[in-house]
PDB file of C-alpha atoms in Angstrom:
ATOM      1  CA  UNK S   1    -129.243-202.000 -33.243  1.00 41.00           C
ATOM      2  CA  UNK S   2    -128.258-199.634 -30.152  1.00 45.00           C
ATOM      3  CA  UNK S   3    -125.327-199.140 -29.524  1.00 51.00           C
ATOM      4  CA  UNK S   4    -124.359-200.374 -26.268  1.00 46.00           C
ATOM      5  CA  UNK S   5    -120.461-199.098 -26.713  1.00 49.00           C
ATOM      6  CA  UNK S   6    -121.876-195.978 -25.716  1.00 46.00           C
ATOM      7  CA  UNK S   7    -123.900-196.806 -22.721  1.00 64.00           C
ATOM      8  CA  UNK S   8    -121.083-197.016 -20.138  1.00 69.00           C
ATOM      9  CA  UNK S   9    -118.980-194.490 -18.462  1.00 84.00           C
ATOM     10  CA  UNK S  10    -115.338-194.881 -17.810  1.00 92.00           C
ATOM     11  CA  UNK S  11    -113.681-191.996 -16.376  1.00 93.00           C
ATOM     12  CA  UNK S  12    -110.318-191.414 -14.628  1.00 94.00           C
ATOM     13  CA  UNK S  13    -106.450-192.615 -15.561  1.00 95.00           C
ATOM     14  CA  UNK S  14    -104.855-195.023 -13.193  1.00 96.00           C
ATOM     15  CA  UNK S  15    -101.083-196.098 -12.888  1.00 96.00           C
ATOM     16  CA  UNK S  16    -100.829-199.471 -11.941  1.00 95.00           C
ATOM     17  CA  UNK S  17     -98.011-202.313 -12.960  1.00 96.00           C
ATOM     18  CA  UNK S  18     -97.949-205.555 -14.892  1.00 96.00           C
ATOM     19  CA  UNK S  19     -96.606-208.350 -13.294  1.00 95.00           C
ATOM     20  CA  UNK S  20     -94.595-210.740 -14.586  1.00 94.00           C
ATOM     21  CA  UNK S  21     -97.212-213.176 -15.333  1.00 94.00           C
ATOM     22  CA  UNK S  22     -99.043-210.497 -17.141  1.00 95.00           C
ATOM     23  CA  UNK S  23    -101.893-209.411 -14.629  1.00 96.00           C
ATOM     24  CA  UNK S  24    -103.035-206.015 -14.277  1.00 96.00           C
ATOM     25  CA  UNK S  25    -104.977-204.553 -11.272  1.00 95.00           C
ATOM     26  CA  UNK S  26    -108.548-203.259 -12.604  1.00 94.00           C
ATOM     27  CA  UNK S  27    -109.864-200.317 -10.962  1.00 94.00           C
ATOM     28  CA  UNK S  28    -112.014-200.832  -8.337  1.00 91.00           C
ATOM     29  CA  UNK S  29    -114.444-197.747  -9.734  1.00 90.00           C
ATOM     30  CA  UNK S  30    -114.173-199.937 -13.391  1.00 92.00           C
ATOM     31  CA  UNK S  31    -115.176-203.336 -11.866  1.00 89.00           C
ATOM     32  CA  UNK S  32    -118.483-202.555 -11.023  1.00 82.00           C
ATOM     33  CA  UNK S  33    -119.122-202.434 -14.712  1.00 83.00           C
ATOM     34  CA  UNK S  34    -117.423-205.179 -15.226  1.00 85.00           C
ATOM     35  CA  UNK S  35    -119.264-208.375 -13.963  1.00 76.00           C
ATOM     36  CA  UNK S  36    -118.204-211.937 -15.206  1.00 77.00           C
ATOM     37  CA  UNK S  37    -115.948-212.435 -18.441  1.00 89.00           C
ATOM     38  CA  UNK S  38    -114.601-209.344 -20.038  1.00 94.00           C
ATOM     39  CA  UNK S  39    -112.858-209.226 -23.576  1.00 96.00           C
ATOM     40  CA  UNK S  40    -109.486-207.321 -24.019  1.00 97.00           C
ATOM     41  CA  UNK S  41    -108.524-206.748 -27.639  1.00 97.00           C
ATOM     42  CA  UNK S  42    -105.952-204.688 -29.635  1.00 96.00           C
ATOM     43  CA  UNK S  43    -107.026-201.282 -29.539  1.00 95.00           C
ATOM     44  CA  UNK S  44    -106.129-198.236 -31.868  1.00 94.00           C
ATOM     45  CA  UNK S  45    -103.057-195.981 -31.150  1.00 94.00           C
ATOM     46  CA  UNK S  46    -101.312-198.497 -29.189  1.00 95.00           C
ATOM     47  CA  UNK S  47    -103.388-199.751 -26.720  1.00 97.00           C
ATOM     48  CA  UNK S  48    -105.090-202.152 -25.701  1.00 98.00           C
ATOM     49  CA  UNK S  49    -109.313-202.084 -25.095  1.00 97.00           C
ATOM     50  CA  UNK S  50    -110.987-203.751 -22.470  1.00 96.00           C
ATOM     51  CA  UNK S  51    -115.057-204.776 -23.377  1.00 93.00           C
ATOM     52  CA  UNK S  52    -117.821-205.898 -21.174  1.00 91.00           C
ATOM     53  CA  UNK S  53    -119.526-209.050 -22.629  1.00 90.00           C
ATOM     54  CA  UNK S  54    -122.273-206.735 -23.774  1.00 89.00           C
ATOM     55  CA  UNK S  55    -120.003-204.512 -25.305  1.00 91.00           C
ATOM     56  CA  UNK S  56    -118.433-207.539 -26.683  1.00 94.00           C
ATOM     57  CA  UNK S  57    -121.430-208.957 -28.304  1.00 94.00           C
ATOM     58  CA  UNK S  58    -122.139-205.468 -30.389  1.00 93.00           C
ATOM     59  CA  UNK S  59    -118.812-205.004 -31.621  1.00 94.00           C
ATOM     60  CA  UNK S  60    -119.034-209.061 -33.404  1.00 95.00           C
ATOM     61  CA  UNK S  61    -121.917-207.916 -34.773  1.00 96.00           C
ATOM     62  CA  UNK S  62    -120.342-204.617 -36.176  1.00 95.00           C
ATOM     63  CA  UNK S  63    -117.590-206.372 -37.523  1.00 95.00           C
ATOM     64  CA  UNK S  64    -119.842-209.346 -39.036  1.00 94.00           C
ATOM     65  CA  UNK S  65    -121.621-206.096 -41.013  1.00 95.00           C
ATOM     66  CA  UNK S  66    -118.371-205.417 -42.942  1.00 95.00           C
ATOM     67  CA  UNK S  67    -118.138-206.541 -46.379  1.00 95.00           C
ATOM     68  CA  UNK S  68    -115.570-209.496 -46.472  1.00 92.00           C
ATOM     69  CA  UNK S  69    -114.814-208.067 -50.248  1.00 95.00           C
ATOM     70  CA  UNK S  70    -113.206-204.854 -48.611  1.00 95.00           C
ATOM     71  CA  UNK S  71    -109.136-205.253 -47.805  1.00 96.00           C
ATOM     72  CA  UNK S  72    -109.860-202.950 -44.810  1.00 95.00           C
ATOM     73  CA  UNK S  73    -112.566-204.648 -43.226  1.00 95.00           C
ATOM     74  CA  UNK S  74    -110.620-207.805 -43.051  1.00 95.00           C
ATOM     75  CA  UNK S  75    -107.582-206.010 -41.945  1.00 95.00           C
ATOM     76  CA  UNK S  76    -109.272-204.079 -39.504  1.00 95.00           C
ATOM     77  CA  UNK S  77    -110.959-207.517 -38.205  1.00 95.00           C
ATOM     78  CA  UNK S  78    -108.112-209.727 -38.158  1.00 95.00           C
ATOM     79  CA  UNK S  79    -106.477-207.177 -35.813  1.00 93.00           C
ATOM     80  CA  UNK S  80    -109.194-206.918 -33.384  1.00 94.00           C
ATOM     81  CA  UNK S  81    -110.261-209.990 -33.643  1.00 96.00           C
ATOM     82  CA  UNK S  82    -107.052-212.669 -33.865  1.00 95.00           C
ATOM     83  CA  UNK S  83    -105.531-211.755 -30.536  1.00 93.00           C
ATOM     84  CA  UNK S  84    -108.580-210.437 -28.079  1.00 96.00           C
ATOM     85  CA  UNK S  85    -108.832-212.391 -25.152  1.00 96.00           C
ATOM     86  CA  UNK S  86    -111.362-213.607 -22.694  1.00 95.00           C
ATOM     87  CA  UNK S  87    -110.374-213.060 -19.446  1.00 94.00           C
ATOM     88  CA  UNK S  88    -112.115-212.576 -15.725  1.00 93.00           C
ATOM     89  CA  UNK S  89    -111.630-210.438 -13.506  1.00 93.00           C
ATOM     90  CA  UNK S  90    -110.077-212.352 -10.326  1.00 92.00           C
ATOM     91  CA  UNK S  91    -110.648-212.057  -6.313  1.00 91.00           C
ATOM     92  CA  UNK S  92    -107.567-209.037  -5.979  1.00 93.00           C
ATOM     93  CA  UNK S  93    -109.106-207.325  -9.310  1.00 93.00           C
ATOM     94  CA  UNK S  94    -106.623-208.432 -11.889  1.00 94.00           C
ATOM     95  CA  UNK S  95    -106.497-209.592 -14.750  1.00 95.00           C
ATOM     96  CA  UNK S  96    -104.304-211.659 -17.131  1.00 96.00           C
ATOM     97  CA  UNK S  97    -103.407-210.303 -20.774  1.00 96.00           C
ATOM     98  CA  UNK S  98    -102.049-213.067 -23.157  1.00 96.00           C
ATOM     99  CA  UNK S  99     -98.482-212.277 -23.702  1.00 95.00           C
ATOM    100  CA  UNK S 100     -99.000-211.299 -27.173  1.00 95.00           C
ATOM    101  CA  UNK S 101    -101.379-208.467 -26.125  1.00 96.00           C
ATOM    102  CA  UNK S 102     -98.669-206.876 -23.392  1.00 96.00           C
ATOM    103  CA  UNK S 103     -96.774-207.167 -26.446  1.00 95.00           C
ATOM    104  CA  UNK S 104     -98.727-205.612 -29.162  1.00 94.00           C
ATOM    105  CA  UNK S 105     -98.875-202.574 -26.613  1.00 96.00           C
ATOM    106  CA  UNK S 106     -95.676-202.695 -25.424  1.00 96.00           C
ATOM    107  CA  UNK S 107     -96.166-202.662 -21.904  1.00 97.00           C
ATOM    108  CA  UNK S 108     -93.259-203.807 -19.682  1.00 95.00           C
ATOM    109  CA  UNK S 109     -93.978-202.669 -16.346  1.00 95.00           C
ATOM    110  CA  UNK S 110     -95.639-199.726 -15.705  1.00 97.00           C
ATOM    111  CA  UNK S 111     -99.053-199.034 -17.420  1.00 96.00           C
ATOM    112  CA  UNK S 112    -101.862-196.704 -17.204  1.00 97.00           C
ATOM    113  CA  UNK S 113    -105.690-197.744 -17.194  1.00 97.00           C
ATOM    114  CA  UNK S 114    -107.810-194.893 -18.509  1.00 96.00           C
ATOM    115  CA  UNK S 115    -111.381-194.632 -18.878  1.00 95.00           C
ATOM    116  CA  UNK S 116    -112.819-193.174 -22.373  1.00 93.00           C
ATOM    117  CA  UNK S 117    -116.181-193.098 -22.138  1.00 89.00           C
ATOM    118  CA  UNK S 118    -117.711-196.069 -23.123  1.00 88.00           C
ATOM    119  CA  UNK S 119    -114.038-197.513 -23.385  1.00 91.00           C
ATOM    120  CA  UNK S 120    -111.234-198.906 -20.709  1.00 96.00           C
ATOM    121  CA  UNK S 121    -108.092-198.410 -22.666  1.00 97.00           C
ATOM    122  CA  UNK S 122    -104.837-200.388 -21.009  1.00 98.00           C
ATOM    123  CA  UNK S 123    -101.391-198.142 -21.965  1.00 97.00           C
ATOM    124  CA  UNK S 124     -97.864-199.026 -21.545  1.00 97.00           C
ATOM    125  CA  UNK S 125     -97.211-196.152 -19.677  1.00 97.00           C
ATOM    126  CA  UNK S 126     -94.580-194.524 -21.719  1.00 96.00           C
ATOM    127  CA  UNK S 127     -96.761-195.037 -25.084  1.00 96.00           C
ATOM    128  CA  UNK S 128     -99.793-193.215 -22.796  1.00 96.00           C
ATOM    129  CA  UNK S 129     -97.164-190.265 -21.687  1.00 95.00           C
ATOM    130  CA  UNK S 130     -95.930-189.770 -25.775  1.00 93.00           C
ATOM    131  CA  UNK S 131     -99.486-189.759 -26.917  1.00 92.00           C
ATOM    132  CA  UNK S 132    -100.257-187.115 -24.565  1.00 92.00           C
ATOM    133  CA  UNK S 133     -97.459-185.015 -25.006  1.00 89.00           C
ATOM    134  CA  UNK S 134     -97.835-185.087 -28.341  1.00 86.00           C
ATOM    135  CA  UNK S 135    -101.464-184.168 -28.790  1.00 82.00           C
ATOM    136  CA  UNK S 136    -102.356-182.099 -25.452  1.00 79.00           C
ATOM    137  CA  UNK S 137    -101.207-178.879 -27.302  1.00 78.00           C
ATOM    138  CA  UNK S 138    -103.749-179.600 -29.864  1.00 81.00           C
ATOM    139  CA  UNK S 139    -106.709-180.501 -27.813  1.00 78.00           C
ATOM    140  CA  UNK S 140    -108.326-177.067 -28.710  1.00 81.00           C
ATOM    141  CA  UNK S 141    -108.152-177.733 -32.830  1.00 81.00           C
ATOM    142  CA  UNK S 142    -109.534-180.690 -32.377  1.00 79.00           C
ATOM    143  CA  UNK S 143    -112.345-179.882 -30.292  1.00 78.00           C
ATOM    144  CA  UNK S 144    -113.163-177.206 -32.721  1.00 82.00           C
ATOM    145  CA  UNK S 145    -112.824-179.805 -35.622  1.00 79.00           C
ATOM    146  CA  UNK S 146    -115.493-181.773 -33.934  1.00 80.00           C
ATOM    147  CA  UNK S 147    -118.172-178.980 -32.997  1.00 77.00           C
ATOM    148  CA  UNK S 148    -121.123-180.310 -34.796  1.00 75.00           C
ATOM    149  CA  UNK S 149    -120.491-183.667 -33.346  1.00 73.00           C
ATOM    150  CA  UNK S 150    -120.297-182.168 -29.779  1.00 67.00           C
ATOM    151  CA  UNK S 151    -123.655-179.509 -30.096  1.00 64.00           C
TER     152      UNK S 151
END
């Protein structure tokens, strides 16, 4: 199976607001990637992950792979899975999160859309500004913790 999570490439962190029926301005440089129906789903730390169709598709089948006898594979697939969304990217470049997503990340207003690689992450903005504060003093350490990944 190849793994098509790691074929695109999001780069780039964008402020942008949530309005209050929930829509969120894509990035114009992310759209391009993301023709027709995209999936947004619970993501880990906080946020929220945005997933092409494609993307979509190999992540199911990841998930179908875990044993249904393991507690953490059906916790970790219930969360993903119970409250992502289909949603499509409309003609001003937004789109609309269910309000139990904005929720589950906390975003009231102001949000940050980052690209991670083969990831779109969606940030309440003051979750996004914590995270980094906490963990930008340790970006060394953990690049040196992940050396043979990286050669």
């Amino acid at each position: 199976m190849t793994n098509v999570l790691a074929q695109a490439n999001f780069i780039g962190e964008y402020a942008h607001n949530i309005d209050k029926k929930g829509r969120i301005i894509i990035p114009a440089r992310f759209r391009d990637e993301l023709s027709g129906k995209i999936v947004v789903a619970k993501g880990l730390d906080g946020c929220l992950n945005i997933y092409t169709q494609q993307q979509w598709a190999v992540l199911m089948e990841q998930l179908a792979s875990l044993p249904n006898t393991k507690r953490e594979a059906r916790v970790y697939r219930r969360n993903i899975l119970a409250k992502a969304s289909e949603c499509e990217i409309d003609s001003q470049g937004r789109i609309l999160i269910p309000s139990v997503l904005v929720a589950e990340a906390k975003i009231e207003k102001e949000c940050v859309i980052a690209g991670v690689g083969n990831l779109i992450e969606i940030w309440s903005k003051e979750r996004w500004d914590a995270f980094m504060d906490e963990h930008s003093d340790d970006f060394e350490e953990v690049a040196e913790g992940l050396t043979e990944f990286l050669q």
